[in-house]
mmCIF file of C-alpha atoms in Angstrom:
data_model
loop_
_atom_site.group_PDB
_atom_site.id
_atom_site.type_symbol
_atom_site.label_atom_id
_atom_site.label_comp_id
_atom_site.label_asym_id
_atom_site.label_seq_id
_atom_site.Cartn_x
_atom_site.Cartn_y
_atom_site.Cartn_z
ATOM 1 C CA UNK A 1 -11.112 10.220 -16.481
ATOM 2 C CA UNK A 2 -12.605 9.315 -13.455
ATOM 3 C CA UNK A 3 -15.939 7.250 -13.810
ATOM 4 C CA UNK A 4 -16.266 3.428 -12.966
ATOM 5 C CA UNK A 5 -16.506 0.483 -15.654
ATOM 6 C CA UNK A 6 -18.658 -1.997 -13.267
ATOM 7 C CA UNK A 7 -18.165 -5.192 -14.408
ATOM 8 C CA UNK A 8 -19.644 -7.429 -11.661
ATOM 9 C CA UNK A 9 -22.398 -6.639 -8.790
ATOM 10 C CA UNK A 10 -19.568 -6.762 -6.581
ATOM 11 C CA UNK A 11 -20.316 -3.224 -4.318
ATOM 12 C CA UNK A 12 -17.801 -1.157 -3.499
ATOM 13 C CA UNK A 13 -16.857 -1.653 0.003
ATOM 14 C CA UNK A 14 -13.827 -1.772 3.150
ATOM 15 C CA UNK A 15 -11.697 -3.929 2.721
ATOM 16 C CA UNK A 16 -11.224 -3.787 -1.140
ATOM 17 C CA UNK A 17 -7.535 -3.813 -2.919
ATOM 18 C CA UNK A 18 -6.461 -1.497 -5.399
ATOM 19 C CA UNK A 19 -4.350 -2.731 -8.281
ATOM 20 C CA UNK A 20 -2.509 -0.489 -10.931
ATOM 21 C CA UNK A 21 -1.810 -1.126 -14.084
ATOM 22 C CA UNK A 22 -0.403 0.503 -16.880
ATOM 23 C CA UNK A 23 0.807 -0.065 -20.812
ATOM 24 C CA UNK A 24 3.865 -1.984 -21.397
ATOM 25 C CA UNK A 25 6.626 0.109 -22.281
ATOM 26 C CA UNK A 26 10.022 -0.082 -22.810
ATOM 27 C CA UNK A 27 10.977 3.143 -21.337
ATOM 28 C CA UNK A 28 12.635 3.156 -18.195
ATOM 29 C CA UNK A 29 10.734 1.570 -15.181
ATOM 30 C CA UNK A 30 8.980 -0.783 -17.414
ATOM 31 C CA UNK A 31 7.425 -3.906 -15.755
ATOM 32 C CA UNK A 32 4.736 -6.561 -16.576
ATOM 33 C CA UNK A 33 1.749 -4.906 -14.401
ATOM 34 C CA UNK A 34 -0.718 -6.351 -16.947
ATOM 35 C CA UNK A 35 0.348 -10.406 -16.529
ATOM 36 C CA UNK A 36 1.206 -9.629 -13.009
ATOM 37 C CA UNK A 37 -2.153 -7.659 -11.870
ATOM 38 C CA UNK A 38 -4.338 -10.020 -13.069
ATOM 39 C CA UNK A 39 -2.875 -13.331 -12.045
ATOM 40 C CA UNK A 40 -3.370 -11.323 -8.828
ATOM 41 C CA UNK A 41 -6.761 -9.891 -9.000
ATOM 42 C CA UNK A 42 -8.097 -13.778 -9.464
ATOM 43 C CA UNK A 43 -5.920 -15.092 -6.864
ATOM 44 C CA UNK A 44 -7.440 -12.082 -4.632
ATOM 45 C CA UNK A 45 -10.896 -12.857 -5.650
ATOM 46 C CA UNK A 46 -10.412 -16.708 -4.780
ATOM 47 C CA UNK A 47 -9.308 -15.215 -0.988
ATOM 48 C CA UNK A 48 -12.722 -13.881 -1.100
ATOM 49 C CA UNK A 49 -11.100 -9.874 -1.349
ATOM 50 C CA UNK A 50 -12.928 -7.063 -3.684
ATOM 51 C CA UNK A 51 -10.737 -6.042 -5.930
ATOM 52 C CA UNK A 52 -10.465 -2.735 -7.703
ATOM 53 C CA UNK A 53 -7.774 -1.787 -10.624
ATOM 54 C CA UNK A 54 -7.061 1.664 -12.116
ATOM 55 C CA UNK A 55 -5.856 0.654 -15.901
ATOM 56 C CA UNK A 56 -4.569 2.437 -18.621
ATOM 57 C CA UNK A 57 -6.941 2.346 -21.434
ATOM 58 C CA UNK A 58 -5.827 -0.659 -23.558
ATOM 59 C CA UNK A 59 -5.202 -2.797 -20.186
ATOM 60 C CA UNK A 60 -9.315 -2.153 -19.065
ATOM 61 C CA UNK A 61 -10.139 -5.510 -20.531
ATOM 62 C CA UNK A 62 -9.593 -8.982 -19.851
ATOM 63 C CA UNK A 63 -10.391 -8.760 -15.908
ATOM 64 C CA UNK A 64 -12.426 -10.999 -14.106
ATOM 65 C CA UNK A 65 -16.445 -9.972 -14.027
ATOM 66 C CA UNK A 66 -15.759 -8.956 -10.192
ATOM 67 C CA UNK A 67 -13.176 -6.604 -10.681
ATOM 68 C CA UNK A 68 -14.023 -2.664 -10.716
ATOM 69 C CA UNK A 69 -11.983 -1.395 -13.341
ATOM 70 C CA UNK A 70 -11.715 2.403 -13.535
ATOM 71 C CA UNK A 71 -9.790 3.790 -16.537
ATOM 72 C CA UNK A 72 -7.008 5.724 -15.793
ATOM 73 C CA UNK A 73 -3.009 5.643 -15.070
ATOM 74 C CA UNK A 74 -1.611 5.802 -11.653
ATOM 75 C CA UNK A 75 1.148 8.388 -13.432
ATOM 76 C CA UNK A 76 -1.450 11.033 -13.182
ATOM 77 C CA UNK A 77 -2.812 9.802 -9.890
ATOM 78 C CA UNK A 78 -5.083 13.055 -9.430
ATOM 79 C CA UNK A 79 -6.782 12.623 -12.178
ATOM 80 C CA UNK A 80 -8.339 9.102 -10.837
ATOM 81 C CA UNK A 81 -8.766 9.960 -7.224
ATOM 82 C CA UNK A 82 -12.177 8.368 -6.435
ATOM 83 C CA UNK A 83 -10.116 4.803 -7.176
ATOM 84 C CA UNK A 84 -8.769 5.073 -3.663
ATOM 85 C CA UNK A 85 -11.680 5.527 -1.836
ATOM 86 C CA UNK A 86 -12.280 2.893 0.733
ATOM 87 C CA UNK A 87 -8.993 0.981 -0.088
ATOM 88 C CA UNK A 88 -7.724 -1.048 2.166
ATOM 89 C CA UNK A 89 -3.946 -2.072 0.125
ATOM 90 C CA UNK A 90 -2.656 -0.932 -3.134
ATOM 91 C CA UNK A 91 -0.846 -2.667 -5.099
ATOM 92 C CA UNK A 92 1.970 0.031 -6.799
ATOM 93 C CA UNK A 93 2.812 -1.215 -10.231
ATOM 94 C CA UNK A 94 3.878 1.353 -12.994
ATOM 95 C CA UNK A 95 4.229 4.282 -10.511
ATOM 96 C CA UNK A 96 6.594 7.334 -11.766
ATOM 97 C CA UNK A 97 8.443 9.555 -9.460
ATOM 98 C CA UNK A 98 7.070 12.451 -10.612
ATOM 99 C CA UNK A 99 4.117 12.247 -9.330
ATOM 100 C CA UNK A 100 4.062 8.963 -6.871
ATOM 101 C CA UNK A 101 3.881 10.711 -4.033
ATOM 102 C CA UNK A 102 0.493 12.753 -5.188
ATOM 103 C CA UNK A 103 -0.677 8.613 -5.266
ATOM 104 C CA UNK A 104 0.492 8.210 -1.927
ATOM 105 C CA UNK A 105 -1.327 11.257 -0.541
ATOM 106 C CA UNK A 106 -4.648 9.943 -2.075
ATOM 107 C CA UNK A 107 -4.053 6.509 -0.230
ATOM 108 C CA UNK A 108 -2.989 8.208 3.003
ATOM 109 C CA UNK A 109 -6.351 10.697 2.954
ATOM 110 C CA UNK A 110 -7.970 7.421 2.321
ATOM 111 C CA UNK A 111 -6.599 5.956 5.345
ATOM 112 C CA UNK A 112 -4.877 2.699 2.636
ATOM 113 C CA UNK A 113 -3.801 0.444 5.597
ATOM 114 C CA UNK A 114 -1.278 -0.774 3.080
ATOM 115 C CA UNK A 115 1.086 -0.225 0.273
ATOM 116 C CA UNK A 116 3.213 -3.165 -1.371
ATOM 117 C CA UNK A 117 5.597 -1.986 -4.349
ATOM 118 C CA UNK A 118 6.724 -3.674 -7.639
ATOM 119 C CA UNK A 119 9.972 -2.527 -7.129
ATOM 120 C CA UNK A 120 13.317 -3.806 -9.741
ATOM 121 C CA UNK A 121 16.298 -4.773 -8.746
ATOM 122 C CA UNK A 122 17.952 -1.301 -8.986
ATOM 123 C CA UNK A 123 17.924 0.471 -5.900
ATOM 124 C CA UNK A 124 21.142 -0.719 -4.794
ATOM 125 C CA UNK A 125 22.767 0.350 -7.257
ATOM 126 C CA UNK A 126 21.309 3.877 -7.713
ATOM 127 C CA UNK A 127 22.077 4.599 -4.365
ATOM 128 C CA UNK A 128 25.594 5.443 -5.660
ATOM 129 C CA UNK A 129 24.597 7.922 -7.731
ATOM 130 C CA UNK A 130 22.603 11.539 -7.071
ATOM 131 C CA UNK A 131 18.934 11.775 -6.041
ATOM 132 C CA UNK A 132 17.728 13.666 -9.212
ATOM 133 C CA UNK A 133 19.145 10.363 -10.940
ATOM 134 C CA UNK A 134 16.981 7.951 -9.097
ATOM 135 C CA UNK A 135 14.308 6.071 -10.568
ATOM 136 C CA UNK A 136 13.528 2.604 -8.512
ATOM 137 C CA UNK A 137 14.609 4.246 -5.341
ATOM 138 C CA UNK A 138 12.960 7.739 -5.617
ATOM 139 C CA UNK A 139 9.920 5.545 -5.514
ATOM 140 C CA UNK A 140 10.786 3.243 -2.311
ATOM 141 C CA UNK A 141 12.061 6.235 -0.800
ATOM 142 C CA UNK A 142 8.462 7.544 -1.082
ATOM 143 C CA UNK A 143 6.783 5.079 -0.029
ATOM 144 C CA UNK A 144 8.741 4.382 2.749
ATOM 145 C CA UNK A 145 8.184 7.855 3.802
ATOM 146 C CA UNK A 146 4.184 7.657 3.191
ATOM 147 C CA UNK A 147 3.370 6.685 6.703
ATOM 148 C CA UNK A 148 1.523 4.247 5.299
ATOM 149 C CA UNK A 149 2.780 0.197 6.151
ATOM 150 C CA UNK A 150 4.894 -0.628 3.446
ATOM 151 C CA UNK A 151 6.658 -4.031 1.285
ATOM 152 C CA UNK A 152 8.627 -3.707 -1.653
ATOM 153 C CA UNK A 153 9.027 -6.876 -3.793
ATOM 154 C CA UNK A 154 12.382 -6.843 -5.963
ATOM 155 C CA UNK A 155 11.125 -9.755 -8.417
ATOM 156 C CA UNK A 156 13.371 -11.222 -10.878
ATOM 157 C CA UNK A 157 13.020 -11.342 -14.694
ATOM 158 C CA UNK A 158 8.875 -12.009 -14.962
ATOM 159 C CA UNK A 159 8.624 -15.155 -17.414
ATOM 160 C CA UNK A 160 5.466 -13.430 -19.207
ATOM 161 C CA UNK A 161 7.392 -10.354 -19.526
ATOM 162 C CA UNK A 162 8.288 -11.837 -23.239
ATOM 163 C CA UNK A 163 4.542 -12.063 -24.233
ATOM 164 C CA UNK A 164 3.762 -8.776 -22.786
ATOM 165 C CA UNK A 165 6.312 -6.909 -24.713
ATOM 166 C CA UNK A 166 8.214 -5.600 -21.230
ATOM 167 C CA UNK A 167 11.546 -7.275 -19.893
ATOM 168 C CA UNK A 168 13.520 -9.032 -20.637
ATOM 169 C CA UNK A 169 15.214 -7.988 -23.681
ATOM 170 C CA UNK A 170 16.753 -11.545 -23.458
ATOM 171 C CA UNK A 171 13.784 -14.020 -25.300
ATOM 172 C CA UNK A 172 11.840 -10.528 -26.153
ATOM 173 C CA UNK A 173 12.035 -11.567 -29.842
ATOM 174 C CA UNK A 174 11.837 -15.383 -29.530
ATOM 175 C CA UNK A 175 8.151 -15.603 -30.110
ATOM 176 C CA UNK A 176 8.464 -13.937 -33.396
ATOM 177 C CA UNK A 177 11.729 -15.390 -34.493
ATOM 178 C CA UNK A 178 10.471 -18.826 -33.739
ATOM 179 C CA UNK A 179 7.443 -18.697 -35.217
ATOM 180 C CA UNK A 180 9.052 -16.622 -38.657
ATOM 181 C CA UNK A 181 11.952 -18.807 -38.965
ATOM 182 C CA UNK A 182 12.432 -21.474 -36.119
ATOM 183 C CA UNK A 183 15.768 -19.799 -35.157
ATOM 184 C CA UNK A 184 16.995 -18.207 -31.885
ATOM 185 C CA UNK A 185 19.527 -15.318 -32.486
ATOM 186 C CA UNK A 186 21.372 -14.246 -29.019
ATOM 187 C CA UNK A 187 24.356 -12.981 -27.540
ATOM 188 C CA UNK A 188 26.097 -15.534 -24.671
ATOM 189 C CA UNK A 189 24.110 -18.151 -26.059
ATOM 190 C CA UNK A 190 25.960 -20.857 -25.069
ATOM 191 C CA UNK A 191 27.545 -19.457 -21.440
ATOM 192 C CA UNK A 192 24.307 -16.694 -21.111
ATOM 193 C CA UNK A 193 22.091 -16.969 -17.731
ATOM 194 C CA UNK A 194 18.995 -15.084 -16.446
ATOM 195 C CA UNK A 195 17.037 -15.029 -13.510
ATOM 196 C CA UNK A 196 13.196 -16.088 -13.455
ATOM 197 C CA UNK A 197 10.021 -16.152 -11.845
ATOM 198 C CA UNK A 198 6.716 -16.956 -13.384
ATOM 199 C CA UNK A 199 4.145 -14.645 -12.953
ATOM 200 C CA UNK A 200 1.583 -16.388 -10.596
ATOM 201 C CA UNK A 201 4.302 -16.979 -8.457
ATOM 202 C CA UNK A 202 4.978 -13.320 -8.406
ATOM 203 C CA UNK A 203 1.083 -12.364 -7.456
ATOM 204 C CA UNK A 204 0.949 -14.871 -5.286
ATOM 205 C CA UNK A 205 4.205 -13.250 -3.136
ATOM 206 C CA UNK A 206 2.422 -9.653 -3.310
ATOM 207 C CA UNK A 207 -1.281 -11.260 -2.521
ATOM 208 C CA UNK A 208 0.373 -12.464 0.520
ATOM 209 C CA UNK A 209 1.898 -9.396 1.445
ATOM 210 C CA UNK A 210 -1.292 -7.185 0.838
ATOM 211 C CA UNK A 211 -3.202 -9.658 3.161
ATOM 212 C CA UNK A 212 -0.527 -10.186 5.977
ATOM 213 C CA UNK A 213 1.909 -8.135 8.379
ATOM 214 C CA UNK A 214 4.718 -11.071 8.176
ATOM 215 C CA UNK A 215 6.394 -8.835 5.041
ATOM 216 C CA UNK A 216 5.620 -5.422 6.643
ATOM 217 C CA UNK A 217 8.832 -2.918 6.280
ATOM 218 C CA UNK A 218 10.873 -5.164 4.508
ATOM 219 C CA UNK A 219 12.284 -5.734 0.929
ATOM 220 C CA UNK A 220 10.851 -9.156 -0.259
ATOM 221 C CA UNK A 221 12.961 -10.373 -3.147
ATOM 222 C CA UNK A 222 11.025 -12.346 -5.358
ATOM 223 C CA UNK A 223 14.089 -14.193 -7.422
ATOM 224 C CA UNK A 224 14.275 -17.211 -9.110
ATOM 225 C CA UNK A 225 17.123 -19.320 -10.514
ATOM 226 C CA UNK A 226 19.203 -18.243 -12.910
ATOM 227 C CA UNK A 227 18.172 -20.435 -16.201
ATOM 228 C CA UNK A 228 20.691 -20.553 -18.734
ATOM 229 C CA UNK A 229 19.426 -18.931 -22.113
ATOM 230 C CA UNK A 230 19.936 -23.263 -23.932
ATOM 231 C CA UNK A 231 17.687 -24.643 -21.489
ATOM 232 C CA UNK A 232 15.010 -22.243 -22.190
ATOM 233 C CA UNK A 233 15.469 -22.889 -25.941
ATOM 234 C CA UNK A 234 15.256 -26.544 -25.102
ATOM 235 C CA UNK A 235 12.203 -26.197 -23.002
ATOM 236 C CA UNK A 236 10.418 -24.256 -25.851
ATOM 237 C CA UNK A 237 11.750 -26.782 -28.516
ATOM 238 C CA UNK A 238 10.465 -29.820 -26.422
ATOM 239 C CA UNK A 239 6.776 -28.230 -25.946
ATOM 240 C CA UNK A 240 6.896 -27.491 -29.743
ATOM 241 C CA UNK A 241 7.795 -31.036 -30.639
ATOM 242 C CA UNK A 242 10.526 -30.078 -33.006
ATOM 243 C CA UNK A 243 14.423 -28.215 -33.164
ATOM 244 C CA UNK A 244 14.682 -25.145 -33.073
ATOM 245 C CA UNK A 245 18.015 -23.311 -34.753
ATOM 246 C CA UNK A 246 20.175 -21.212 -32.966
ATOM 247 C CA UNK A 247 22.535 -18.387 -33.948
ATOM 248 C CA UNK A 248 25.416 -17.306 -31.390
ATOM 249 C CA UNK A 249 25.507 -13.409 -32.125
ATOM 250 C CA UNK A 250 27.890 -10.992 -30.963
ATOM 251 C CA UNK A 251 26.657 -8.332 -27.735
ATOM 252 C CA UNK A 252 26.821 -5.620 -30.276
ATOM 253 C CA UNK A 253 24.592 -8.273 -33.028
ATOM 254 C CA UNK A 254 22.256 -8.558 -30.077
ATOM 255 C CA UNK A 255 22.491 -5.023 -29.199
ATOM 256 C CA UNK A 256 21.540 -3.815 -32.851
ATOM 257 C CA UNK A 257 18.088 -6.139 -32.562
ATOM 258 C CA UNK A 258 17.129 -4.852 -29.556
ATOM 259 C CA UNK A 259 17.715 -1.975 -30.238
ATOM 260 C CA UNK A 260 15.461 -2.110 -33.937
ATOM 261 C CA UNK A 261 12.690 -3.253 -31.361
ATOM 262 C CA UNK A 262 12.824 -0.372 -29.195
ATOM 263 C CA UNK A 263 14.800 -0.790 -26.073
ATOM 264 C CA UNK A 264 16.541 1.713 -24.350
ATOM 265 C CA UNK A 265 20.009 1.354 -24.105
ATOM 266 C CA UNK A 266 19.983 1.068 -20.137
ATOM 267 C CA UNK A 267 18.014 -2.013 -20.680
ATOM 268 C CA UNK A 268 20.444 -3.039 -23.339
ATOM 269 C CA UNK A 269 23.241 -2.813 -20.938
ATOM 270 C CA UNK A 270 21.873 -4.366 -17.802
ATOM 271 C CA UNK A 271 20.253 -7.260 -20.229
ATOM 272 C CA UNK A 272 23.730 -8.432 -21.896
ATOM 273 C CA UNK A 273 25.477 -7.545 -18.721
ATOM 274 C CA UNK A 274 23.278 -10.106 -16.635
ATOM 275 C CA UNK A 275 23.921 -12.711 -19.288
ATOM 276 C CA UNK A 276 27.685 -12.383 -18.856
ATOM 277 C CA UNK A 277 27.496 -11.582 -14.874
ATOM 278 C CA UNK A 278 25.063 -14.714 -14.245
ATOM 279 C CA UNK A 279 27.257 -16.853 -16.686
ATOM 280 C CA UNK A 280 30.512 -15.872 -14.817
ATOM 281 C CA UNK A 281 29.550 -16.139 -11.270
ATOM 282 C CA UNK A 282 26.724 -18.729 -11.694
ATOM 283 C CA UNK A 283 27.520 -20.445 -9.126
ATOM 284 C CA UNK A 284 27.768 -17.329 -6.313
ATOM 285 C CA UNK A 285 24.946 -15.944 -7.746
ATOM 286 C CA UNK A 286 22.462 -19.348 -7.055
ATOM 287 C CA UNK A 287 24.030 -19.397 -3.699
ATOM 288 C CA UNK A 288 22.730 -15.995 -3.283
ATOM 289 C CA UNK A 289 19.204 -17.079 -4.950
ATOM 290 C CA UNK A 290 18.966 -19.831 -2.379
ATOM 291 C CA UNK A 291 19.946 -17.939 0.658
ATOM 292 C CA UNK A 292 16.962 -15.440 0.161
ATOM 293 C CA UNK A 293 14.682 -15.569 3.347
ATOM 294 C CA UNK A 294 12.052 -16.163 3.024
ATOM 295 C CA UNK A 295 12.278 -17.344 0.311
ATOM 296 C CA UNK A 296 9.428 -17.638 -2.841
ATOM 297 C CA UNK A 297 9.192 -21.586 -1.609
ATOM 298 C CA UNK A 298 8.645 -19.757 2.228
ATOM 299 C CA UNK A 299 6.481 -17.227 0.949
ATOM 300 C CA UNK A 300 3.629 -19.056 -1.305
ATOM 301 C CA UNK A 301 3.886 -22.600 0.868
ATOM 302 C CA UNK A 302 4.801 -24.720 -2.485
ATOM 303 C CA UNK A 303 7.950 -25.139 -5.017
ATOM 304 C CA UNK A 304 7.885 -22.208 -7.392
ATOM 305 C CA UNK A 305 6.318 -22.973 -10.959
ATOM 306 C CA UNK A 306 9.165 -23.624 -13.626
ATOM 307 C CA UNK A 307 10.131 -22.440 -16.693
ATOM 308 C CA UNK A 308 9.088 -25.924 -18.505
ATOM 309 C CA UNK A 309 5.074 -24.990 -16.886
ATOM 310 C CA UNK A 310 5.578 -21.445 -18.034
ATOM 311 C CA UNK A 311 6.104 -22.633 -21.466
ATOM 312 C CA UNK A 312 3.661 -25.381 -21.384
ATOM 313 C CA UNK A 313 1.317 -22.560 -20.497
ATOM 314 C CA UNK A 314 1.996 -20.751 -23.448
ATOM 315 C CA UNK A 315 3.613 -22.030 -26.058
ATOM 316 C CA UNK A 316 0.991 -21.096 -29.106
ATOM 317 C CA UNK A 317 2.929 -17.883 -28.528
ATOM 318 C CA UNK A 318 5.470 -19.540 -30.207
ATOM 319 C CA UNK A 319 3.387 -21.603 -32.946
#
């Protein structure tokens, strides 16, 4: 499909920033491109930007009146061409490898000035392994090879992931567990750490690499601190106003729930193995948060939002 859903008066013009966004899925390559895109289509819009998003069909509504949304999925790129006329920078959220590069071609023949990545934390560790294997870096390598100006952003765990139904498997059932039964069942509840960043943050570090050239040809990772998986209970509790039960399970226990819900079992693994890693090495693995340059803090130009706002936020989600 390739017509326009005009929301706003806003005409089409240079300068304007395409978004993608696509279902959340639990397949491999997942990521929140729904809470993401449109913290960053308003933050856009408040820099005075057009903004333009190509959406999957059940993620066309909810934008801002401004926004040009044109239904479609950036995993059959050819199929919404027109998007990418007069773009400026695209944001590349739910790409495949498949077919990313017939995306990048369309931005290229539109002369995009600009293409910044939401990348995972995977890369360096496919690297080890065969190119027909790669997922994460099959699509940097692509866009690094575009010609166009490129910034990937290797975010941490997205804290609206949970509500959106994409990672983290750690918390992904929490909403429904404490709402059902006030309980939180986990694996490495009590030693069990996982890194975080909330959303806005997240658009914010992307807006300002779509506007600027101070992130161009680099890797921008977007981490927060590791949060251990009882302070998160606690924050949820206190924002509730009452206790909420918890249930130390077992990796396989936890395994066998996320497993009922629909994960894969590569998000299994790299879900109970970041609760153990973070839990064992806690404190290399801040030092390593902190020493990021820049850093979010550098980035945005004020202290990160926290978990306790992120749950403040939205905590009916948990009523």
């Amino acid at each position: 499909m390739d017509g326009f859903e005009q929301s706003g008066e806003t005409p089409v013009s240079a300068g304007t920033c395409l978004l993608t966004v696509v279902s959340p899925r639990r397949d491999e390559g997942n990521s929140p491109t729904g809470i993401v895109g449109r913290c960053l289509a308003r933050q856009l819009l408040a820099m005075g930007r057009h903004v333009r998003v190509v959406a999957e069909p059940d993620q066309c509504g909810g934008w801002p009146d401004t926004v040009e949304v044109v239904e479609g999925t950036i995993t059959r790129p050819l199929e919404c061409a027109r998007a990418f006329d007069g773009v400026e920078a695209v944001f590349l959220a739910g790409a495949h490898p498949s077919t990313v590069r017939d995306a990048l071609a369309l931005a290229r023949n539109a002369r995009t000035g600009r293409v910044v990545l939401l990348s995972s934390h995977g890369p360096e560790y496919e690297a080890a392994h065969p190119p027909e294997t790669w997922f994460w870096l099959a699509i940097e390598k692509a866009v690094e090879h575009s010609g166009i100006a490129w910034t990937h952003i290797r975010p941490s765990a997205v804290m609206g992931a949970v509500v959106e139904g994409t990672y983290p498997a750690t918390g992904s059932d929490w909403p429904d567990t404490v709402r059902a039964d006030g309980t939180v069942r986990e694996a490495f509840l009590d030693q069990g750490h996982y890194p975080f960043i909330h959303e806005e943050d997240l658009a914010a570090v992307v807006a300002a690499a779509l506007i600027g050239n101070d992130h161009t040809g680099t890797v921008v990772e977007a981490v927060g601190p590791p949060l251990s998986t009882r302070s998160r209970i606690r924050s949820i509790a206190t924002a509730l106003g009452r206790d909420i039960d918890t249930v130390d399970l077992a990796a396989d226990e936890s395994r066998a729930i996320w497993r009922r819900r629909g994960w894969p079992d590569g998000a299994i693994d790299v879900t109970l193995y970041a609760l153990e890693e973070y839990g064992a090495r806690l404190a290399e693995l801040v030092q390593w948060t902190v020493a990021q340059r820049p850093s979010v803090q550098d980035i945005i130009g004020r202290p990160p939002r926290t978990y306790d706002d992120w749950v403040r936020e939205n905590i009916d989600a948990f009523r």
